[in-house]
Short mmCIF file of C-alpha atoms and ligand atoms in Angstrom, two decimals:
data_model
loop_
_atom_site.label_atom_id
_atom_site.label_comp_id
_atom_site.label_asym_id
_atom_site.label_seq_id
_atom_site.Cartn_x
_atom_site.Cartn_y
_atom_site.Cartn_z
CA UNK A 1 0.00 0.00 0.00
CA UNK A 2 1.24 3.48 -0.77
CA UNK A 3 0.72 4.98 2.65
CA UNK A 4 2.11 8.39 1.82
CA UNK A 5 2.66 8.50 -1.89
CA UNK A 6 2.95 12.28 -1.79
CA UNK A 7 5.95 12.29 0.52
CA UNK A 8 8.41 12.85 -2.27
CA UNK A 9 6.69 16.10 -3.08
CA UNK A 10 6.60 17.33 0.47
CA UNK A 11 10.04 16.46 1.68
CA UNK A 12 12.33 13.74 2.80
CA UNK A 13 10.90 10.56 4.14
CA UNK A 14 12.84 10.05 7.30
CA UNK A 15 11.21 7.16 8.99
CA UNK A 16 10.02 3.73 8.16
CA UNK A 17 6.58 4.99 9.07
CA UNK A 18 6.27 6.62 5.72
CA UNK A 19 8.15 4.22 3.54
CA UNK A 20 6.11 3.59 0.47
CA UNK A 21 5.21 0.00 -0.06
CA UNK A 22 4.23 -0.13 -3.67
CA UNK A 23 1.23 -2.02 -4.82
CA UNK A 24 -0.25 -1.73 -8.27
CA UNK A 25 -3.88 -1.69 -7.28
CA UNK A 26 -4.26 -0.75 -3.64
CA UNK A 27 -5.37 2.72 -2.64
CA UNK A 28 -3.20 4.84 -0.45
CA UNK A 29 -3.55 3.61 3.11
CA UNK A 30 -5.70 5.52 5.57
CA UNK A 31 -2.68 7.25 7.03
CA UNK A 32 -3.07 5.50 10.35
CA UNK A 33 -0.25 3.22 11.45
CA UNK A 34 -0.83 -0.11 13.12
CA UNK A 35 -1.89 0.31 16.74
CA UNK A 36 1.10 -1.73 17.84
CA UNK A 37 3.61 0.56 16.15
CA UNK A 38 5.48 2.85 18.56
CA UNK A 39 7.39 6.03 17.90
CA UNK A 40 9.36 8.21 20.31
CA UNK A 41 9.72 11.86 19.29
CA UNK A 42 12.50 13.76 21.05
CA UNK A 43 11.88 17.46 21.48
CA UNK A 44 14.48 19.94 22.70
CA UNK A 45 11.59 22.33 23.36
CA UNK A 46 7.94 21.35 23.57
CA UNK A 47 5.02 23.74 23.45
CA UNK A 48 2.24 21.38 24.48
CA UNK A 49 -0.79 23.53 23.63
CA UNK A 50 -1.97 24.21 27.18
CA UNK A 51 1.03 24.97 29.42
CA UNK A 52 2.04 28.61 29.90
CA UNK A 53 5.70 27.81 29.25
CA UNK A 54 7.53 25.47 26.90
CA UNK A 55 9.03 22.33 28.40
CA UNK A 56 12.65 21.45 27.72
CA UNK A 57 13.96 18.05 26.62
CA UNK A 58 10.83 15.97 26.39
CA UNK A 59 10.02 12.68 24.76
CA UNK A 60 6.63 11.94 23.27
CA UNK A 61 5.66 8.30 23.08
CA UNK A 62 3.21 7.46 20.30
CA UNK A 63 1.39 4.18 19.78
CA UNK A 64 -0.52 3.92 16.54
CA UNK A 65 -2.32 7.22 16.02
CA UNK A 66 -2.29 8.37 19.64
CA UNK A 67 0.10 9.94 22.10
CA UNK A 68 0.43 7.61 25.07
CA UNK A 69 3.00 9.40 27.25
CA UNK A 70 5.07 12.59 27.51
CA UNK A 71 8.07 12.59 29.84
CA UNK A 72 11.54 14.02 30.44
CA UNK A 73 13.98 12.77 27.82
CA UNK A 74 16.12 9.87 28.90
CA UNK A 75 13.99 8.89 31.88
CA UNK A 76 12.49 5.84 30.15
CA UNK A 77 13.98 3.46 27.62
CA UNK A 78 12.16 3.43 24.27
CA UNK A 79 9.79 0.46 23.99
CA UNK A 80 11.25 -2.47 22.07
CA UNK A 81 10.98 -1.90 18.34
CA UNK A 82 10.06 1.76 18.67
CA UNK A 83 11.16 4.27 16.05
CA UNK A 84 13.08 7.17 17.56
CA UNK A 85 12.72 10.54 15.89
CA UNK A 86 15.14 13.07 17.31
CA UNK A 87 14.03 16.47 16.07
CA UNK A 88 17.29 18.11 17.16
CA UNK A 89 16.99 21.71 18.29
CA UNK A 90 13.55 22.25 16.79
CA UNK A 91 10.53 23.34 18.80
CA UNK A 92 7.70 20.81 18.77
CA UNK A 93 4.05 21.85 18.97
CA UNK A 94 0.65 20.23 18.49
CA UNK A 95 -0.61 20.18 14.90
CA UNK A 96 -2.20 23.54 14.14
CA UNK A 97 -5.91 24.11 13.65
CA UNK A 98 -7.40 26.69 11.29
CA UNK A 99 -11.05 27.22 12.22
CA UNK A 100 -11.98 29.22 9.14
CA UNK A 101 -10.94 27.96 5.71
CA UNK A 102 -12.46 27.70 2.23
CA UNK A 103 -10.81 24.90 0.32
CA UNK A 104 -13.08 25.52 -2.67
CA UNK A 105 -11.97 29.15 -3.03
CA UNK A 106 -8.76 30.18 -4.75
CA UNK A 107 -8.44 33.74 -3.56
CA UNK A 108 -10.65 36.42 -4.93
CA UNK A 109 -7.89 38.01 -6.93
CA UNK A 110 -9.51 40.63 -9.19
CA UNK A 111 -7.00 40.04 -11.98
CA UNK A 112 -7.88 36.35 -11.96
CA UNK A 113 -11.63 37.03 -12.29
CA UNK A 114 -12.45 37.51 -8.61
CA UNK A 115 -15.13 35.47 -6.92
CA UNK A 116 -17.70 35.15 -9.68
CA UNK A 117 -15.59 33.31 -12.21
CA UNK A 118 -15.12 30.45 -9.77
CA UNK A 119 -18.86 29.78 -9.77
CA UNK A 120 -19.60 30.71 -13.37
CA UNK A 121 -16.74 29.24 -15.35
CA UNK A 122 -14.95 26.59 -13.31
CA UNK A 123 -16.25 23.05 -13.76
CA UNK A 124 -17.02 21.26 -10.48
CA UNK A 125 -14.25 18.78 -11.24
CA UNK A 126 -11.74 21.60 -11.63
CA UNK A 127 -12.80 23.12 -8.33
CA UNK A 128 -12.51 19.72 -6.64
CA UNK A 129 -9.05 19.18 -8.11
CA UNK A 130 -7.90 22.52 -6.76
CA UNK A 131 -9.46 21.76 -3.38
CA UNK A 132 -7.28 18.64 -3.28
CA UNK A 133 -4.25 20.88 -3.73
CA UNK A 134 -5.55 23.28 -1.08
CA UNK A 135 -5.86 20.62 1.61
CA UNK A 136 -2.39 19.36 0.83
CA UNK A 137 -1.08 22.90 1.19
CA UNK A 138 -2.78 23.21 4.59
CA UNK A 139 -1.20 19.98 5.80
CA UNK A 140 2.23 20.92 4.44
CA UNK A 141 2.03 24.14 6.44
CA UNK A 142 1.37 22.27 9.66
CA UNK A 143 -2.40 22.57 9.81
CA UNK A 144 -3.44 19.06 10.71
CA UNK A 145 -7.06 20.07 11.35
CA UNK A 146 -9.29 22.59 9.59
CA UNK A 147 -12.86 23.72 9.97
CA UNK A 148 -13.91 24.52 6.41
CA UNK A 149 -16.76 26.99 6.55
CA UNK A 150 -18.56 26.45 3.30
CA UNK A 151 -17.87 25.55 -0.29
CA UNK A 152 -18.94 28.76 -2.07
CA UNK A 153 -21.25 27.21 -4.60
CA UNK A 154 -19.46 23.86 -4.77
CA UNK A 155 -22.32 22.08 -3.01
CA UNK A 156 -21.31 19.14 -0.86
CA UNK A 157 -17.82 18.93 -2.33
CA UNK A 158 -16.23 19.29 1.10
CA UNK A 159 -17.91 16.10 2.28
CA UNK A 160 -16.19 14.16 -0.49
CA UNK A 161 -12.81 15.73 0.13
CA UNK A 162 -13.14 14.92 3.84
CA UNK A 163 -13.93 11.32 2.96
CA UNK A 164 -11.02 11.04 0.52
CA UNK A 165 -8.64 12.29 3.23
CA UNK A 166 -10.08 10.00 5.90
CA UNK A 167 -9.76 7.01 3.59
CA UNK A 168 -6.17 7.90 2.69
CA UNK A 169 -6.68 8.63 -1.00
CA UNK A 170 -5.32 12.15 -0.72
CA UNK A 171 -3.18 13.92 1.89
CA UNK A 172 -4.89 16.55 3.98
CA UNK A 173 -5.88 17.67 7.45
CA UNK A 174 -8.76 16.17 9.38
CA UNK A 175 -11.72 18.25 8.31
CA UNK A 176 -14.82 19.63 9.96
CA UNK A 177 -17.06 20.71 7.11
CA UNK A 178 -20.11 22.93 6.84
CA UNK A 179 -21.21 22.26 3.24
CA UNK A 180 -23.30 24.96 1.54
CA UNK A 181 -23.86 27.67 4.21
CA UNK A 182 -27.14 29.53 4.65
CA UNK A 183 -28.17 33.11 3.88
CA UNK A 184 -31.30 34.89 2.69
CA UNK A 185 -32.59 36.27 -0.58
CA UNK A 186 -30.41 39.29 -1.26
CA UNK A 187 -27.92 37.95 1.24
CA UNK A 188 -25.17 36.41 -0.84
CA UNK A 189 -23.27 36.42 -4.12
CA UNK A 190 -23.55 36.07 -7.05
CA UNK A 191 -25.33 39.35 -7.54
CA UNK A 192 -25.47 42.30 -9.88
CA UNK A 193 -26.58 40.29 -12.89
CA UNK A 194 -29.69 40.98 -14.97
CA UNK A 195 -32.80 39.91 -13.01
CA UNK A 196 -33.85 37.75 -15.96
CA UNK A 197 -30.77 35.59 -15.66
CA UNK A 198 -30.55 32.84 -13.09
CA UNK A 199 -27.05 32.69 -11.64
CA UNK A 200 -25.64 30.28 -9.06
CA UNK A 201 -25.40 31.41 -5.46
CA UNK A 202 -22.49 30.84 -3.12
CA UNK A 203 -24.82 29.79 -0.30
CA UNK A 204 -28.22 28.15 0.19
CA UNK A 205 -30.74 31.00 0.37
CA UNK A 206 -33.75 30.72 2.66
CA UNK A 207 -36.65 32.93 3.68
CA UNK A 208 -38.60 32.15 6.81
CA UNK A 209 -37.99 29.80 9.73
CA UNK A 210 -39.44 26.78 7.90
CA UNK A 211 -37.03 27.08 4.99
CA UNK A 212 -34.22 27.84 7.41
CA UNK A 213 -34.79 24.66 9.40
CA UNK A 214 -35.18 22.62 6.22
CA UNK A 215 -31.86 23.90 4.86
CA UNK A 216 -30.12 22.99 8.11
CA UNK A 217 -31.70 19.54 8.01
CA UNK A 218 -30.60 18.99 4.41
CA UNK A 219 -27.04 20.04 5.12
CA UNK A 220 -26.79 17.97 8.28
CA UNK A 221 -28.32 15.02 6.47
CA UNK A 222 -25.67 15.28 3.76
CA UNK A 223 -22.76 15.32 6.18
CA UNK A 224 -22.26 18.80 7.61
CA UNK A 225 -20.28 18.82 10.86
CA UNK A 226 -21.11 22.48 11.39
CA UNK A 227 -23.73 24.83 9.99
CA UNK A 228 -22.46 28.13 8.63
CA UNK A 229 -24.81 31.11 8.50
CA UNK A 230 -24.26 34.53 6.97
CA UNK A 231 -25.81 37.05 9.37
CA UNK A 232 -24.49 40.10 7.50
CA UNK A 233 -23.77 40.60 3.83
CA UNK A 234 -23.05 43.91 2.08
CA UNK A 235 -21.12 46.53 4.02
CA UNK A 236 -20.29 50.19 3.41
CA UNK A 237 -19.30 53.40 5.16
CA UNK A 238 -22.17 55.83 5.85
CA UNK A 239 -22.20 59.66 5.87
CA UNK A 240 -20.99 59.73 9.47
CA UNK A 241 -18.04 57.51 8.60
CA UNK A 242 -19.43 54.44 10.36
CA UNK A 243 -19.24 50.91 9.01
CA UNK A 244 -22.71 49.60 8.20
CA UNK A 245 -23.57 45.99 7.44
CA UNK A 246 -26.74 44.70 5.85
CA UNK A 247 -28.42 42.17 8.15
CA UNK A 248 -29.73 38.96 6.59
CA UNK A 249 -31.58 36.34 8.65
CA UNK A 250 -34.08 37.34 11.31
CA UNK A 251 -33.64 36.07 14.84
CA UNK A 252 -36.54 33.68 14.24
CA UNK A 253 -34.88 32.24 11.13
CA UNK A 254 -31.58 31.83 12.93
CA UNK A 255 -33.20 30.30 15.99
CA UNK A 256 -34.78 27.61 13.82
CA UNK A 257 -31.34 26.72 12.45
CA UNK A 258 -29.64 26.79 15.84
CA UNK A 259 -32.39 24.72 17.44
CA UNK A 260 -32.21 22.11 14.69
CA UNK A 261 -28.41 21.98 14.66
CA UNK A 262 -28.05 21.77 18.42
CA UNK A 263 -30.54 18.92 18.37
CA UNK A 264 -28.04 17.04 16.23
CA UNK A 265 -25.38 17.97 18.83
CA UNK A 266 -23.67 20.15 16.26
CA UNK A 267 -22.84 23.83 16.24
CA UNK A 268 -23.50 26.98 14.24
CA UNK A 269 -20.85 29.40 12.96
CA UNK A 270 -22.10 32.85 12.04
CA UNK A 271 -20.41 35.25 9.70
CA UNK A 272 -21.19 38.65 11.22
CA UNK A 273 -19.42 41.98 10.83
CA UNK A 274 -21.28 44.31 13.17
CA UNK A 275 -24.58 46.07 13.91
CA UNK A 276 -28.02 44.52 13.61
CA UNK A 277 -26.87 41.29 12.01
CA UNK A 278 -24.24 40.66 14.65
CA UNK A 279 -26.77 41.37 17.39
CA UNK A 280 -29.19 38.90 15.83
CA UNK A 281 -26.39 36.33 15.64
CA UNK A 282 -25.85 36.65 19.39
CA UNK A 283 -29.55 36.76 20.26
CA UNK A 284 -30.18 33.74 18.05
CA UNK A 285 -27.56 31.65 19.83
CA UNK A 286 -24.65 31.32 17.40
CA UNK A 287 -21.76 29.28 18.77
CA UNK A 288 -19.04 31.22 16.97
CA UNK A 289 -18.92 34.68 15.48
CA UNK A 290 -16.78 34.76 12.36
CA UNK A 291 -14.88 38.02 11.74
CA UNK A 292 -16.71 40.17 14.33
CA UNK A 293 -15.19 43.29 12.83
CA UNK A 294 -16.86 45.74 15.17
CA UNK A 295 -18.12 44.46 18.51
CA UNK A 296 -19.74 46.86 20.95
CA UNK A 297 -18.96 46.60 24.65
CA UNK A 298 -22.45 45.23 25.24
CA UNK A 299 -21.97 42.60 22.53
CA UNK A 300 -18.62 41.59 23.99
CA UNK A 301 -20.28 41.22 27.41
CA UNK A 302 -23.00 39.10 25.82
CA UNK A 303 -20.39 36.87 24.15
CA UNK A 304 -18.59 36.36 27.46
CA UNK A 305 -21.88 35.56 29.19
CA UNK A 306 -23.05 33.14 26.50
CA UNK A 307 -19.63 31.58 25.93
CA UNK A 308 -19.68 32.58 22.27
CA UNK A 309 -16.44 32.10 20.38
CA UNK A 310 -14.79 34.72 18.20
CA UNK A 311 -12.90 33.60 15.11
CA UNK A 312 -11.47 36.94 14.01
CA UNK A 313 -9.66 36.28 10.69
CA UNK A 314 -7.59 39.46 10.87
CA UNK A 315 -5.06 39.06 8.08
CA UNK A 316 -7.43 38.53 5.16
CA UNK A 317 -8.77 42.08 5.44
CA UNK A 318 -5.40 43.52 4.52
CA UNK A 319 -5.67 42.10 1.00
CA UNK A 320 -6.82 43.79 -2.21
CA UNK A 321 -8.00 47.18 -1.00
CA UNK A 322 -9.84 49.19 -3.64
CA UNK A 323 -8.57 52.75 -4.29
CA UNK A 324 -8.96 54.93 -1.15
CA UNK A 325 -11.35 57.47 -2.70
CA UNK A 326 -13.94 54.87 -3.78
CA UNK A 327 -16.84 53.65 -1.63
CA UNK A 328 -15.45 50.12 -1.55
CA UNK A 329 -11.95 51.42 -0.88
CA UNK A 330 -13.26 53.38 2.10
CA UNK A 331 -15.06 50.30 3.33
CA UNK A 332 -11.94 48.14 2.98
CA UNK A 333 -9.91 50.55 5.10
CA UNK A 334 -12.66 51.03 7.66
CA UNK A 335 -12.92 47.27 8.15
CA UNK A 336 -9.24 47.03 9.04
CA UNK A 337 -9.46 50.11 11.27
CA UNK A 338 -12.28 48.80 13.46
CA UNK A 339 -11.25 45.15 13.44
CA UNK A 340 -8.04 45.51 15.42
CA UNK A 341 -9.76 47.61 18.09
CA UNK A 342 -12.56 45.10 18.35
CA UNK A 343 -10.11 42.22 18.70
CA UNK A 344 -8.22 44.03 21.46
CA UNK A 345 -11.41 44.74 23.41
CA UNK A 346 -12.60 41.15 23.07
CA UNK A 347 -9.23 39.83 24.17
CA UNK A 348 -9.15 42.07 27.23
CA UNK A 349 -12.70 41.10 28.18
CA UNK A 350 -11.93 37.39 28.03
CA UNK A 351 -13.93 36.43 24.94
CA UNK A 352 -12.97 32.94 23.81
CA UNK A 353 -10.88 33.42 20.66
CA UNK A 354 -9.99 30.69 18.17
CA UNK A 355 -7.58 30.97 15.26
CA UNK A 356 -9.07 31.29 11.79
CA UNK A 357 -7.78 32.80 8.58
CA UNK A 358 -10.32 32.73 5.74
CA UNK A 359 -7.61 31.17 3.54
CA UNK A 360 -9.16 30.60 0.16
CA UNK A 361 -10.32 34.19 0.48
CA UNK A 362 -6.61 34.73 -0.11
CA UNK A 363 -4.58 32.37 -2.24
CA UNK A 364 -3.39 29.04 -0.90
CA UNK A 365 0.20 29.83 -1.90
CA UNK A 366 0.38 32.51 0.82
CA UNK A 367 1.30 31.45 4.36
CA UNK A 368 -1.71 30.54 6.46
CA UNK A 369 0.37 31.32 9.55
CA UNK A 370 0.54 35.02 8.69
CA UNK A 371 -2.49 35.35 10.99
CA UNK A 372 -0.34 34.72 14.09
CA UNK A 373 1.61 37.95 13.65
CA UNK A 374 -1.63 39.94 13.36
CA UNK A 375 -2.95 38.41 16.58
CA UNK A 376 0.26 39.35 18.34
CA UNK A 377 0.21 42.83 16.81
CA UNK A 378 -3.21 43.34 18.39
CA UNK A 379 -2.29 42.19 21.86
CA UNK A 380 -1.97 38.44 22.17
CA UNK A 381 1.25 36.96 23.46
CA UNK A 382 2.81 34.48 21.02
CA UNK A 383 1.76 31.70 23.43
CA UNK A 384 -1.85 32.93 23.43
CA UNK A 385 -1.85 33.03 19.65
CA UNK A 386 -0.44 29.50 19.49
CA UNK A 387 -3.02 28.22 21.97
CA UNK A 388 -5.79 29.85 19.93
CA UNK A 389 -4.68 27.57 17.08
CA UNK A 390 -4.24 24.49 19.25
CA UNK A 391 -6.05 23.76 22.52
CA UNK A 392 -8.52 26.64 22.21
CA UNK A 393 -9.43 25.74 18.65
CA UNK A 394 -9.89 22.14 19.75
CA UNK A 395 -12.33 23.33 22.41
CA UNK A 396 -14.33 25.19 19.79
CA UNK A 397 -14.48 21.98 17.78
CA UNK A 398 -15.59 19.92 20.79
CA UNK A 399 -12.28 18.02 20.68
CA UNK A 400 -10.68 19.09 23.94
CA UNK A 401 -7.92 16.69 24.92
CA UNK A 402 -8.03 14.88 21.57
CA UNK A 403 -6.70 17.63 19.33
CA UNK A 404 -4.50 20.68 19.87
CA UNK A 405 -2.47 19.22 22.73
CA UNK A 406 0.61 17.09 23.17
CA UNK A 407 -0.64 14.93 26.00
CA UNK A 408 -1.57 11.30 26.62
CA UNK A 409 -4.77 10.35 24.83
CA UNK A 410 -4.50 12.99 22.12
CA UNK A 411 -4.12 12.19 18.43
CA UNK A 412 -0.47 12.13 17.40
CA UNK A 413 -0.62 15.35 15.41
CA UNK A 414 2.71 17.17 15.82
CA UNK A 415 4.66 19.85 14.05
CA UNK A 416 8.13 21.28 14.52
CA UNK A 417 9.74 24.57 13.62
CA UNK A 418 13.45 25.28 13.48
CA UNK A 419 13.36 28.60 15.33
CA UNK A 420 11.57 29.64 18.51
CA UNK A 421 7.99 30.76 17.78
CA UNK A 422 7.76 32.46 21.18
CA UNK A 423 10.60 34.78 20.13
CA UNK A 424 9.07 35.39 16.70
CA UNK A 425 5.69 33.93 15.95
CA UNK A 426 6.46 34.14 12.23
CA UNK A 427 8.56 31.02 12.79
CA UNK A 428 5.25 29.21 12.29
CA UNK A 429 5.34 30.20 8.63
CA UNK A 430 8.15 27.69 8.21
CA UNK A 431 6.91 24.41 9.57
CA UNK A 432 9.61 21.83 8.89
CA UNK A 433 8.05 18.67 10.29
CA UNK A 434 4.46 17.49 10.26
CA UNK A 435 3.02 14.32 11.73
CA UNK A 436 -0.67 13.52 11.48
CA UNK A 437 -2.23 10.53 13.19
CA UNK A 438 1.24 9.22 14.04
CA UNK A 439 2.39 9.30 10.42
CA UNK A 440 5.16 11.65 9.28
CA UNK A 441 3.89 13.59 6.30
CA UNK A 442 6.63 16.16 6.01
CA UNK A 443 10.15 16.44 7.32
CA UNK A 444 12.64 19.03 6.19
CA UNK A 445 14.61 19.20 9.42
CA UNK A 446 18.28 18.60 8.67
CA UNK A 447 18.88 16.90 11.99
CA UNK A 448 15.66 14.95 12.19
CA UNK A 449 15.12 11.26 12.21
CA UNK A 450 17.46 8.37 12.04
ZN1 ZN B 1 -14.94 32.92 5.20
#
């Protein structure tokens, strides 16, 4: 079986774990080693995802796809037959988690046709092929888990990509998917075409609580792990210079979705910039606010009280600003201006913040980890930013203790970086070693392995 046939593309294969065993007809293996197989990873510095400080000279014992023990290096002999991976002077961390991705988007670069061309001119197969590349890029960059928050007109494509990864046909992170997303009439692209022409929409549009609940049921039925709702859509700057966002669903519509989704023991992520739509998102019981560009003090207090998560996606708003003297240019700049302040206030107030980037909204060739530096710029310590992408993100996903930590019982998802990310968080842009489910999928560390 070709367990990791892509390894040659990603980097050196340094361990027998990822040795390709060629077979003419077998699919790539599920990427999960035999439960009896043991690996010891030696870490000069370990950031475990929850501790306030890194731990020096640790060994991580892995059996199959799980971490079974973490202890001071040299205090236990490796189990008989165990692989030993000495990662030299690198810093080891849990696999990273991006809670806001779009694998079916390829940036919205105006010169490349922007958003619309992706729905109007790209065949579904082409979009799926590029999504396969996107998930590989995420994994290569150390993101071993993603929450993909809708396919932008590509239907249930994310469900199939998730399955292909889980079955080992393609490399990629473990995925939490939200399928089509939900908005209202007038609440999502494509728009601006002649009324006589029917164009595809990037989300499932509903009007009324009955349609809202039905859409949630359909999406859950077809494999959604999360439901994504757009609670605001268009935005602009008004005469007073304030950012205004068009609200979409009513509280009643949203409540129908939240009630249905929570009944399935799943959660609802709400895109919301500010104003009426954001207030409805909170009053309707959203589990996570995506973007949250402009949160009032009262809204922040409500988020703290309700335990609502914020997934800020700071970096994406620095892309592709229109000229400053145009309405959209003014809006682009205003969004950035209010976003940082909002993030700082939420952070100070103790809002639960999880790492998310909106990658796909920017191209997959750019570093996903650029978001860390923005979080630090607006007040997080590097350790807080790292935890937002590890243990905190895992909490948002309902995977506390299983993902985002290097601790017994967790999945063996590890990364390593050559320089200290606590000194410069941009070190996370250069992830040199990635293990998912106990299988090495990338290793470019000169001193790694044996
Ligand atoms: Zn998004």
